[in-house]
């Protein structure tokens, strides 16, 4: 059963939802070829709606509401991923797979050793494109919300929000003893941040800045993981350790 998210342009009454968003209408009618009588899932802010398609044209799709229930697919632990900008197409993969793994929101970070340097004028367009990738991944993985993407921010801006989290964990190749598992055993609360450095690693001064703000360094073992791999592993470990993988 296909899943879609209600957009601001869409209209809901007691018994029907009218999809007016052109992108949604085109995707449903031309790409997925949704048919009259077909049942689909519609995600609202607080609920999941099962509906039946009753009308389709080039401007709208009308859906009769059959049932409605509270969200139940989101993780019991809130994990935000702070990702230093990687080169090439890696960021798309990082976003897509971490959406599937249940990451709540993403923060894109510019650090000293980032090879990529987004120009300020290009950032809104890049975020818009990346947000579409996150949205599609949210549909595919049956998420009940679409994660937000924030950024691009610098290390000082990251340091200013470290205290918002019950644990703020920096995966750092220079850490030799404090493991991710060890930190999670002492976690009090359910809001965690994972910070991943760029291909060139983090500068020592950057790590110290975050530690002085309350962050903690963690190791995932003796092997060095690529920037695009580290987030997948850390998020999966956190979900497993906190019994949020089912």
PDB file of C-alpha atoms in Angstrom:
ATOM      1  CA  UNK A   1       0.000   0.000   0.000  1.00  0.00           C
ATOM      2  CA  UNK A   2       1.474   3.324  -1.083  1.00  0.00           C
ATOM      3  CA  UNK A   3       2.078   5.982   1.586  1.00  0.00           C
ATOM      4  CA  UNK A   4       1.809   9.758   1.150  1.00  0.00           C
ATOM      5  CA  UNK A   5       2.047  12.801   3.406  1.00  0.00           C
ATOM      6  CA  UNK A   6      -0.617  15.506   3.619  1.00  0.00           C
ATOM      7  CA  UNK A   7       0.695  18.808   2.274  1.00  0.00           C
ATOM      8  CA  UNK A   8      -0.487  22.322   3.236  1.00  0.00           C
ATOM      9  CA  UNK A   9      -2.326  22.659  -0.093  1.00  0.00           C
ATOM     10  CA  UNK A  10      -4.354  19.504   0.488  1.00  0.00           C
ATOM     11  CA  UNK A  11      -7.850  19.753   1.973  1.00  0.00           C
ATOM     12  CA  UNK A  12      -9.457  17.473   4.558  1.00  0.00           C
ATOM     13  CA  UNK A  13     -13.116  17.257   5.516  1.00  0.00           C
ATOM     14  CA  UNK A  14     -14.790  14.777   7.869  1.00  0.00           C
ATOM     15  CA  UNK A  15     -14.997  12.040   5.249  1.00  0.00           C
ATOM     16  CA  UNK A  16     -12.606  12.977   2.432  1.00  0.00           C
ATOM     17  CA  UNK A  17      -9.100  14.198   1.671  1.00  0.00           C
ATOM     18  CA  UNK A  18      -8.475  16.101  -1.552  1.00  0.00           C
ATOM     19  CA  UNK A  19      -4.893  16.002  -2.786  1.00  0.00           C
ATOM     20  CA  UNK A  20      -4.242  19.304  -4.579  1.00  0.00           C
ATOM     21  CA  UNK A  21      -0.442  19.379  -4.543  1.00  0.00           C
ATOM     22  CA  UNK A  22       0.610  19.063  -8.189  1.00  0.00           C
ATOM     23  CA  UNK A  23       3.747  17.058  -7.427  1.00  0.00           C
ATOM     24  CA  UNK A  24       1.718  14.563  -5.398  1.00  0.00           C
ATOM     25  CA  UNK A  25      -1.029  14.333  -8.011  1.00  0.00           C
ATOM     26  CA  UNK A  26       1.497  13.712 -10.803  1.00  0.00           C
ATOM     27  CA  UNK A  27       3.445  11.161  -8.774  1.00  0.00           C
ATOM     28  CA  UNK A  28       0.334   9.251  -7.752  1.00  0.00           C
ATOM     29  CA  UNK A  29      -1.387   9.278 -11.141  1.00  0.00           C
ATOM     30  CA  UNK A  30       1.515   9.125 -13.622  1.00  0.00           C
ATOM     31  CA  UNK A  31       4.344   7.361 -11.778  1.00  0.00           C
ATOM     32  CA  UNK A  32       2.540   5.002  -9.394  1.00  0.00           C
ATOM     33  CA  UNK A  33      -0.588   4.815 -11.589  1.00  0.00           C
ATOM     34  CA  UNK A  34      -2.949   4.772  -8.630  1.00  0.00           C
ATOM     35  CA  UNK A  35      -6.393   3.559  -9.714  1.00  0.00           C
ATOM     36  CA  UNK A  36      -9.967   4.240  -8.650  1.00  0.00           C
ATOM     37  CA  UNK A  37     -10.913   2.023  -5.737  1.00  0.00           C
ATOM     38  CA  UNK A  38      -7.301   1.510  -4.661  1.00  0.00           C
ATOM     39  CA  UNK A  39      -6.506   1.894  -0.971  1.00  0.00           C
ATOM     40  CA  UNK A  40      -3.585   4.102   0.107  1.00  0.00           C
ATOM     41  CA  UNK A  41      -2.064   5.423   3.320  1.00  0.00           C
ATOM     42  CA  UNK A  42      -2.129   9.138   4.088  1.00  0.00           C
ATOM     43  CA  UNK A  43      -0.007  10.492   6.938  1.00  0.00           C
ATOM     44  CA  UNK A  44      -1.283  13.576   8.736  1.00  0.00           C
ATOM     45  CA  UNK A  45       0.474  15.402  11.547  1.00  0.00           C
ATOM     46  CA  UNK A  46      -0.859  13.080  14.262  1.00  0.00           C
ATOM     47  CA  UNK A  47      -2.476  10.101  12.555  1.00  0.00           C
ATOM     48  CA  UNK A  48      -2.248   7.497   9.797  1.00  0.00           C
ATOM     49  CA  UNK A  49      -5.286   7.421   7.538  1.00  0.00           C
ATOM     50  CA  UNK A  50      -6.351   4.529   5.318  1.00  0.00           C
ATOM     51  CA  UNK A  51      -8.319   5.820   2.370  1.00  0.00           C
ATOM     52  CA  UNK A  52      -9.852   4.762  -0.941  1.00  0.00           C
ATOM     53  CA  UNK A  53      -9.287   6.689  -4.165  1.00  0.00           C
ATOM     54  CA  UNK A  54     -12.660   7.921  -5.485  1.00  0.00           C
ATOM     55  CA  UNK A  55     -11.633  10.489  -8.114  1.00  0.00           C
ATOM     56  CA  UNK A  56      -8.553  11.179 -10.226  1.00  0.00           C
ATOM     57  CA  UNK A  57      -7.842  13.948 -12.730  1.00  0.00           C
ATOM     58  CA  UNK A  58      -4.884  16.106 -13.717  1.00  0.00           C
ATOM     59  CA  UNK A  59      -5.614  18.626 -10.935  1.00  0.00           C
ATOM     60  CA  UNK A  60      -6.577  16.556  -7.905  1.00  0.00           C
ATOM     61  CA  UNK A  61      -7.106  13.155  -6.340  1.00  0.00           C
ATOM     62  CA  UNK A  62     -10.003  12.599  -3.955  1.00  0.00           C
ATOM     63  CA  UNK A  63      -9.743   9.993  -1.211  1.00  0.00           C
ATOM     64  CA  UNK A  64     -12.524   8.662   1.013  1.00  0.00           C
ATOM     65  CA  UNK A  65     -11.386   8.146   4.622  1.00  0.00           C
ATOM     66  CA  UNK A  66     -11.917   4.532   5.704  1.00  0.00           C
ATOM     67  CA  UNK A  67     -10.037   4.417   9.004  1.00  0.00           C
ATOM     68  CA  UNK A  68      -7.635   6.429  11.134  1.00  0.00           C
ATOM     69  CA  UNK A  69      -5.198   5.561  13.919  1.00  0.00           C
ATOM     70  CA  UNK A  70      -2.353   7.229  15.852  1.00  0.00           C
ATOM     71  CA  UNK A  71       1.204   7.072  14.553  1.00  0.00           C
ATOM     72  CA  UNK A  72       3.085   3.941  15.559  1.00  0.00           C
ATOM     73  CA  UNK A  73       6.115   3.683  13.205  1.00  0.00           C
ATOM     74  CA  UNK A  74       8.443   6.264  14.737  1.00  0.00           C
ATOM     75  CA  UNK A  75      11.350   5.241  16.928  1.00  0.00           C
ATOM     76  CA  UNK A  76      10.994   5.395  20.701  1.00  0.00           C
ATOM     77  CA  UNK A  77      14.355   7.178  20.873  1.00  0.00           C
ATOM     78  CA  UNK A  78      15.020  10.577  19.304  1.00  0.00           C
ATOM     79  CA  UNK A  79      18.287  10.511  17.300  1.00  0.00           C
ATOM     80  CA  UNK A  80      19.574  13.567  15.423  1.00  0.00           C
ATOM     81  CA  UNK A  81      22.476  13.140  13.022  1.00  0.00           C
ATOM     82  CA  UNK A  82      25.069  15.900  12.719  1.00  0.00           C
ATOM     83  CA  UNK A  83      26.903  15.158   9.474  1.00  0.00           C
ATOM     84  CA  UNK A  84      29.954  17.068   8.290  1.00  0.00           C
ATOM     85  CA  UNK A  85      29.670  17.667   4.566  1.00  0.00           C
ATOM     86  CA  UNK A  86      31.075  14.771   2.504  1.00  0.00           C
ATOM     87  CA  UNK A  87      32.189  14.963  -1.101  1.00  0.00           C
ATOM     88  CA  UNK A  88      30.342  13.688  -4.173  1.00  0.00           C
ATOM     89  CA  UNK A  89      27.013  11.897  -3.892  1.00  0.00           C
ATOM     90  CA  UNK A  90      27.660  10.501  -0.415  1.00  0.00           C
ATOM     91  CA  UNK A  91      25.289  12.897   1.338  1.00  0.00           C
ATOM     92  CA  UNK A  92      22.300  11.599  -0.612  1.00  0.00           C
ATOM     93  CA  UNK A  93      23.071   8.043   0.503  1.00  0.00           C
ATOM     94  CA  UNK A  94      23.655   9.148   4.100  1.00  0.00           C
ATOM     95  CA  UNK A  95      20.298  10.922   4.243  1.00  0.00           C
ATOM     96  CA  UNK A  96      18.341   8.183   2.520  1.00  0.00           C
ATOM     97  CA  UNK A  97      19.592   5.293   4.636  1.00  0.00           C
ATOM     98  CA  UNK A  98      19.462   7.152   7.934  1.00  0.00           C
ATOM     99  CA  UNK A  99      15.837   8.084   7.227  1.00  0.00           C
ATOM    100  CA  UNK A 100      15.163   4.366   6.880  1.00  0.00           C
ATOM    101  CA  UNK A 101      16.960   3.747  10.180  1.00  0.00           C
ATOM    102  CA  UNK A 102      14.757   6.239  12.008  1.00  0.00           C
ATOM    103  CA  UNK A 103      16.865   9.399  12.397  1.00  0.00           C
ATOM    104  CA  UNK A 104      14.649  12.229  13.632  1.00  0.00           C
ATOM    105  CA  UNK A 105      16.391  15.242  12.033  1.00  0.00           C
ATOM    106  CA  UNK A 106      19.614  16.062  10.181  1.00  0.00           C
ATOM    107  CA  UNK A 107      22.117  18.867  10.705  1.00  0.00           C
ATOM    108  CA  UNK A 108      24.625  19.559   7.933  1.00  0.00           C
ATOM    109  CA  UNK A 109      27.918  20.834   9.320  1.00  0.00           C
ATOM    110  CA  UNK A 110      30.863  22.674   7.739  1.00  0.00           C
ATOM    111  CA  UNK A 111      34.081  21.744   9.536  1.00  0.00           C
ATOM    112  CA  UNK A 112      37.735  22.634   8.981  1.00  0.00           C
ATOM    113  CA  UNK A 113      38.636  19.558   6.955  1.00  0.00           C
ATOM    114  CA  UNK A 114      35.512  19.351   4.816  1.00  0.00           C
ATOM    115  CA  UNK A 115      36.501  19.038   1.173  1.00  0.00           C
ATOM    116  CA  UNK A 116      33.119  20.432   0.122  1.00  0.00           C
ATOM    117  CA  UNK A 117      32.360  24.107   0.726  1.00  0.00           C
ATOM    118  CA  UNK A 118      28.808  25.139  -0.171  1.00  0.00           C
ATOM    119  CA  UNK A 119      28.414  28.723  -1.333  1.00  0.00           C
ATOM    120  CA  UNK A 120      25.738  30.543   0.715  1.00  0.00           C
ATOM    121  CA  UNK A 121      23.705  31.366  -2.388  1.00  0.00           C
ATOM    122  CA  UNK A 122      23.566  27.675  -3.369  1.00  0.00           C
ATOM    123  CA  UNK A 123      22.493  26.287   0.013  1.00  0.00           C
ATOM    124  CA  UNK A 124      18.682  26.830  -0.279  1.00  0.00           C
ATOM    125  CA  UNK A 125      18.542  24.996  -3.614  1.00  0.00           C
ATOM    126  CA  UNK A 126      20.700  22.146  -2.297  1.00  0.00           C
ATOM    127  CA  UNK A 127      18.564  21.788   0.838  1.00  0.00           C
ATOM    128  CA  UNK A 128      15.426  21.749  -1.319  1.00  0.00           C
ATOM    129  CA  UNK A 129      16.831  18.914  -3.453  1.00  0.00           C
ATOM    130  CA  UNK A 130      18.020  16.944  -0.431  1.00  0.00           C
ATOM    131  CA  UNK A 131      14.646  17.417   1.275  1.00  0.00           C
ATOM    132  CA  UNK A 132      12.966  15.692  -1.677  1.00  0.00           C
ATOM    133  CA  UNK A 133      15.287  12.714  -1.196  1.00  0.00           C
ATOM    134  CA  UNK A 134      14.390  12.601   2.505  1.00  0.00           C
ATOM    135  CA  UNK A 135      10.675  12.827   1.704  1.00  0.00           C
ATOM    136  CA  UNK A 136      10.793   9.943  -0.768  1.00  0.00           C
ATOM    137  CA  UNK A 137      12.793   7.837   1.680  1.00  0.00           C
ATOM    138  CA  UNK A 138      10.194   8.597   4.360  1.00  0.00           C
ATOM    139  CA  UNK A 139       7.404   7.334   2.108  1.00  0.00           C
ATOM    140  CA  UNK A 140       9.303   4.203   1.105  1.00  0.00           C
ATOM    141  CA  UNK A 141      10.277   3.290   4.670  1.00  0.00           C
ATOM    142  CA  UNK A 142       6.781   3.940   6.075  1.00  0.00           C
ATOM    143  CA  UNK A 143       7.841   6.777   8.356  1.00  0.00           C
ATOM    144  CA  UNK A 144       5.145   8.745  10.182  1.00  0.00           C
ATOM    145  CA  UNK A 145       6.997  12.034   9.754  1.00  0.00           C
ATOM    146  CA  UNK A 146       9.476  13.579   7.346  1.00  0.00           C
ATOM    147  CA  UNK A 147      12.787  14.448   9.031  1.00  0.00           C
ATOM    148  CA  UNK A 148      13.931  18.058   8.721  1.00  0.00           C
ATOM    149  CA  UNK A 149      17.309  19.129   7.350  1.00  0.00           C
ATOM    150  CA  UNK A 150      19.031  22.055   9.098  1.00  0.00           C
ATOM    151  CA  UNK A 151      22.161  23.835   7.965  1.00  0.00           C
ATOM    152  CA  UNK A 152      24.682  24.393   6.805  1.00  0.00           C
ATOM    153  CA  UNK A 153      26.011  25.292  10.299  1.00  0.00           C
ATOM    154  CA  UNK A 154      29.519  25.673  11.736  1.00  0.00           C
ATOM    155  CA  UNK A 155      31.108  24.091  14.806  1.00  0.00           C
ATOM    156  CA  UNK A 156      30.359  27.059  17.077  1.00  0.00           C
ATOM    157  CA  UNK A 157      26.681  26.768  16.176  1.00  0.00           C
ATOM    158  CA  UNK A 158      26.802  23.042  16.926  1.00  0.00           C
ATOM    159  CA  UNK A 159      28.456  23.717  20.294  1.00  0.00           C
ATOM    160  CA  UNK A 160      25.619  26.098  21.193  1.00  0.00           C
ATOM    161  CA  UNK A 161      22.984  23.333  20.971  1.00  0.00           C
ATOM    162  CA  UNK A 162      24.885  20.395  22.513  1.00  0.00           C
ATOM    163  CA  UNK A 163      23.072  20.919  25.820  1.00  0.00           C
ATOM    164  CA  UNK A 164      19.693  20.201  24.183  1.00  0.00           C
ATOM    165  CA  UNK A 165      20.509  16.495  24.181  1.00  0.00           C
ATOM    166  CA  UNK A 166      20.650  13.845  26.877  1.00  0.00           C
ATOM    167  CA  UNK A 167      23.817  12.618  25.146  1.00  0.00           C
ATOM    168  CA  UNK A 168      25.790  14.260  22.363  1.00  0.00           C
ATOM    169  CA  UNK A 169      28.211  11.679  20.941  1.00  0.00           C
ATOM    170  CA  UNK A 170      31.155  12.438  18.655  1.00  0.00           C
ATOM    171  CA  UNK A 171      32.422   9.429  16.749  1.00  0.00           C
ATOM    172  CA  UNK A 172      36.125  10.159  16.892  1.00  0.00           C
ATOM    173  CA  UNK A 173      39.022   8.078  15.614  1.00  0.00           C
ATOM    174  CA  UNK A 174      41.239   9.520  18.339  1.00  0.00           C
ATOM    175  CA  UNK A 175      39.115   7.974  21.103  1.00  0.00           C
ATOM    176  CA  UNK A 176      40.643   4.722  22.320  1.00  0.00           C
ATOM    177  CA  UNK A 177      38.658   3.632  25.365  1.00  0.00           C
ATOM    178  CA  UNK A 178      35.145   5.090  25.599  1.00  0.00           C
ATOM    179  CA  UNK A 179      32.878   2.952  23.451  1.00  0.00           C
ATOM    180  CA  UNK A 180      29.484   3.860  22.015  1.00  0.00           C
ATOM    181  CA  UNK A 181      27.965   0.935  23.931  1.00  0.00           C
ATOM    182  CA  UNK A 182      29.520   2.128  27.182  1.00  0.00           C
ATOM    183  CA  UNK A 183      28.029   5.590  26.783  1.00  0.00           C
ATOM    184  CA  UNK A 184      24.583   4.197  25.962  1.00  0.00           C
ATOM    185  CA  UNK A 185      24.550   2.126  29.148  1.00  0.00           C
ATOM    186  CA  UNK A 186      24.648   5.387  31.132  1.00  0.00           C
ATOM    187  CA  UNK A 187      22.091   7.215  28.988  1.00  0.00           C
ATOM    188  CA  UNK A 188      19.360   8.876  31.028  1.00  0.00           C
ATOM    189  CA  UNK A 189      16.679  10.092  28.649  1.00  0.00           C
ATOM    190  CA  UNK A 190      15.768   9.467  25.048  1.00  0.00           C
ATOM    191  CA  UNK A 191      17.281  12.324  23.035  1.00  0.00           C
ATOM    192  CA  UNK A 192      20.648  11.573  21.449  1.00  0.00           C
ATOM    193  CA  UNK A 193      22.841  13.351  18.914  1.00  0.00           C
ATOM    194  CA  UNK A 194      25.456  11.604  16.778  1.00  0.00           C
ATOM    195  CA  UNK A 195      28.214  13.742  15.262  1.00  0.00           C
ATOM    196  CA  UNK A 196      30.110  12.411  12.216  1.00  0.00           C
ATOM    197  CA  UNK A 197      33.238  14.108  10.888  1.00  0.00           C
ATOM    198  CA  UNK A 198      34.264  14.554   7.236  1.00  0.00           C
ATOM    199  CA  UNK A 199      36.607  12.402   5.136  1.00  0.00           C
ATOM    200  CA  UNK A 200      39.650  14.160   6.580  1.00  0.00           C
ATOM    201  CA  UNK A 201      38.549  13.664  10.181  1.00  0.00           C
ATOM    202  CA  UNK A 202      37.993  16.280  12.866  1.00  0.00           C
ATOM    203  CA  UNK A 203      40.566  18.811  13.990  1.00  0.00           C
ATOM    204  CA  UNK A 204      41.575  18.416  17.648  1.00  0.00           C
ATOM    205  CA  UNK A 205      40.455  21.970  18.421  1.00  0.00           C
ATOM    206  CA  UNK A 206      37.010  21.197  17.007  1.00  0.00           C
ATOM    207  CA  UNK A 207      36.678  18.129  19.213  1.00  0.00           C
ATOM    208  CA  UNK A 208      37.742  20.111  22.277  1.00  0.00           C
ATOM    209  CA  UNK A 209      35.202  22.837  21.478  1.00  0.00           C
ATOM    210  CA  UNK A 210      32.384  20.290  21.475  1.00  0.00           C
ATOM    211  CA  UNK A 211      33.662  18.477  24.576  1.00  0.00           C
ATOM    212  CA  UNK A 212      33.812  21.774  26.467  1.00  0.00           C
ATOM    213  CA  UNK A 213      30.156  22.261  25.537  1.00  0.00           C
ATOM    214  CA  UNK A 214      29.163  18.902  27.012  1.00  0.00           C
ATOM    215  CA  UNK A 215      29.698  16.433  24.153  1.00  0.00           C
ATOM    216  CA  UNK A 216      31.435  13.085  24.597  1.00  0.00           C
ATOM    217  CA  UNK A 217      33.740  11.200  22.228  1.00  0.00           C
ATOM    218  CA  UNK A 218      33.084   7.565  21.398  1.00  0.00           C
ATOM    219  CA  UNK A 219      34.780   4.813  19.423  1.00  0.00           C
ATOM    220  CA  UNK A 220      33.142   2.123  17.303  1.00  0.00           C
ATOM    221  CA  UNK A 221      36.190  -0.126  17.507  1.00  0.00           C
ATOM    222  CA  UNK A 222      39.655  -0.454  16.065  1.00  0.00           C
ATOM    223  CA  UNK A 223      38.675  -0.124  12.415  1.00  0.00           C
ATOM    224  CA  UNK A 224      38.203   3.303  10.805  1.00  0.00           C
ATOM    225  CA  UNK A 225      34.803   3.708   9.150  1.00  0.00           C
ATOM    226  CA  UNK A 226      34.110   6.002   6.217  1.00  0.00           C
ATOM    227  CA  UNK A 227      32.034   9.095   6.896  1.00  0.00           C
ATOM    228  CA  UNK A 228      29.120   7.604   4.948  1.00  0.00           C
ATOM    229  CA  UNK A 229      29.295   4.349   6.962  1.00  0.00           C
ATOM    230  CA  UNK A 230      29.776   5.648  10.497  1.00  0.00           C
ATOM    231  CA  UNK A 231      26.296   7.132  10.849  1.00  0.00           C
ATOM    232  CA  UNK A 232      24.569   3.944   9.692  1.00  0.00           C
ATOM    233  CA  UNK A 233      26.496   1.868  12.219  1.00  0.00           C
ATOM    234  CA  UNK A 234      26.034   4.271  15.132  1.00  0.00           C
ATOM    235  CA  UNK A 235      22.322   4.807  14.585  1.00  0.00           C
ATOM    236  CA  UNK A 236      21.720   1.059  14.209  1.00  0.00           C
ATOM    237  CA  UNK A 237      23.666   0.354  17.415  1.00  0.00           C
ATOM    238  CA  UNK A 238      21.718   2.984  19.353  1.00  0.00           C
ATOM    239  CA  UNK A 239      18.378   1.664  18.109  1.00  0.00           C
ATOM    240  CA  UNK A 240      19.365  -1.885  19.015  1.00  0.00           C
ATOM    241  CA  UNK A 241      20.771  -0.994  22.427  1.00  0.00           C
ATOM    242  CA  UNK A 242      17.635   0.958  23.330  1.00  0.00           C
ATOM    243  CA  UNK A 243      15.253  -1.762  22.018  1.00  0.00           C
ATOM    244  CA  UNK A 244      13.923   0.440  19.216  1.00  0.00           C
ATOM    245  CA  UNK A 245      14.470  -1.970  16.306  1.00  0.00           C
ATOM    246  CA  UNK A 246      11.465  -4.160  17.052  1.00  0.00           C
TER     247      UNK A 246
END
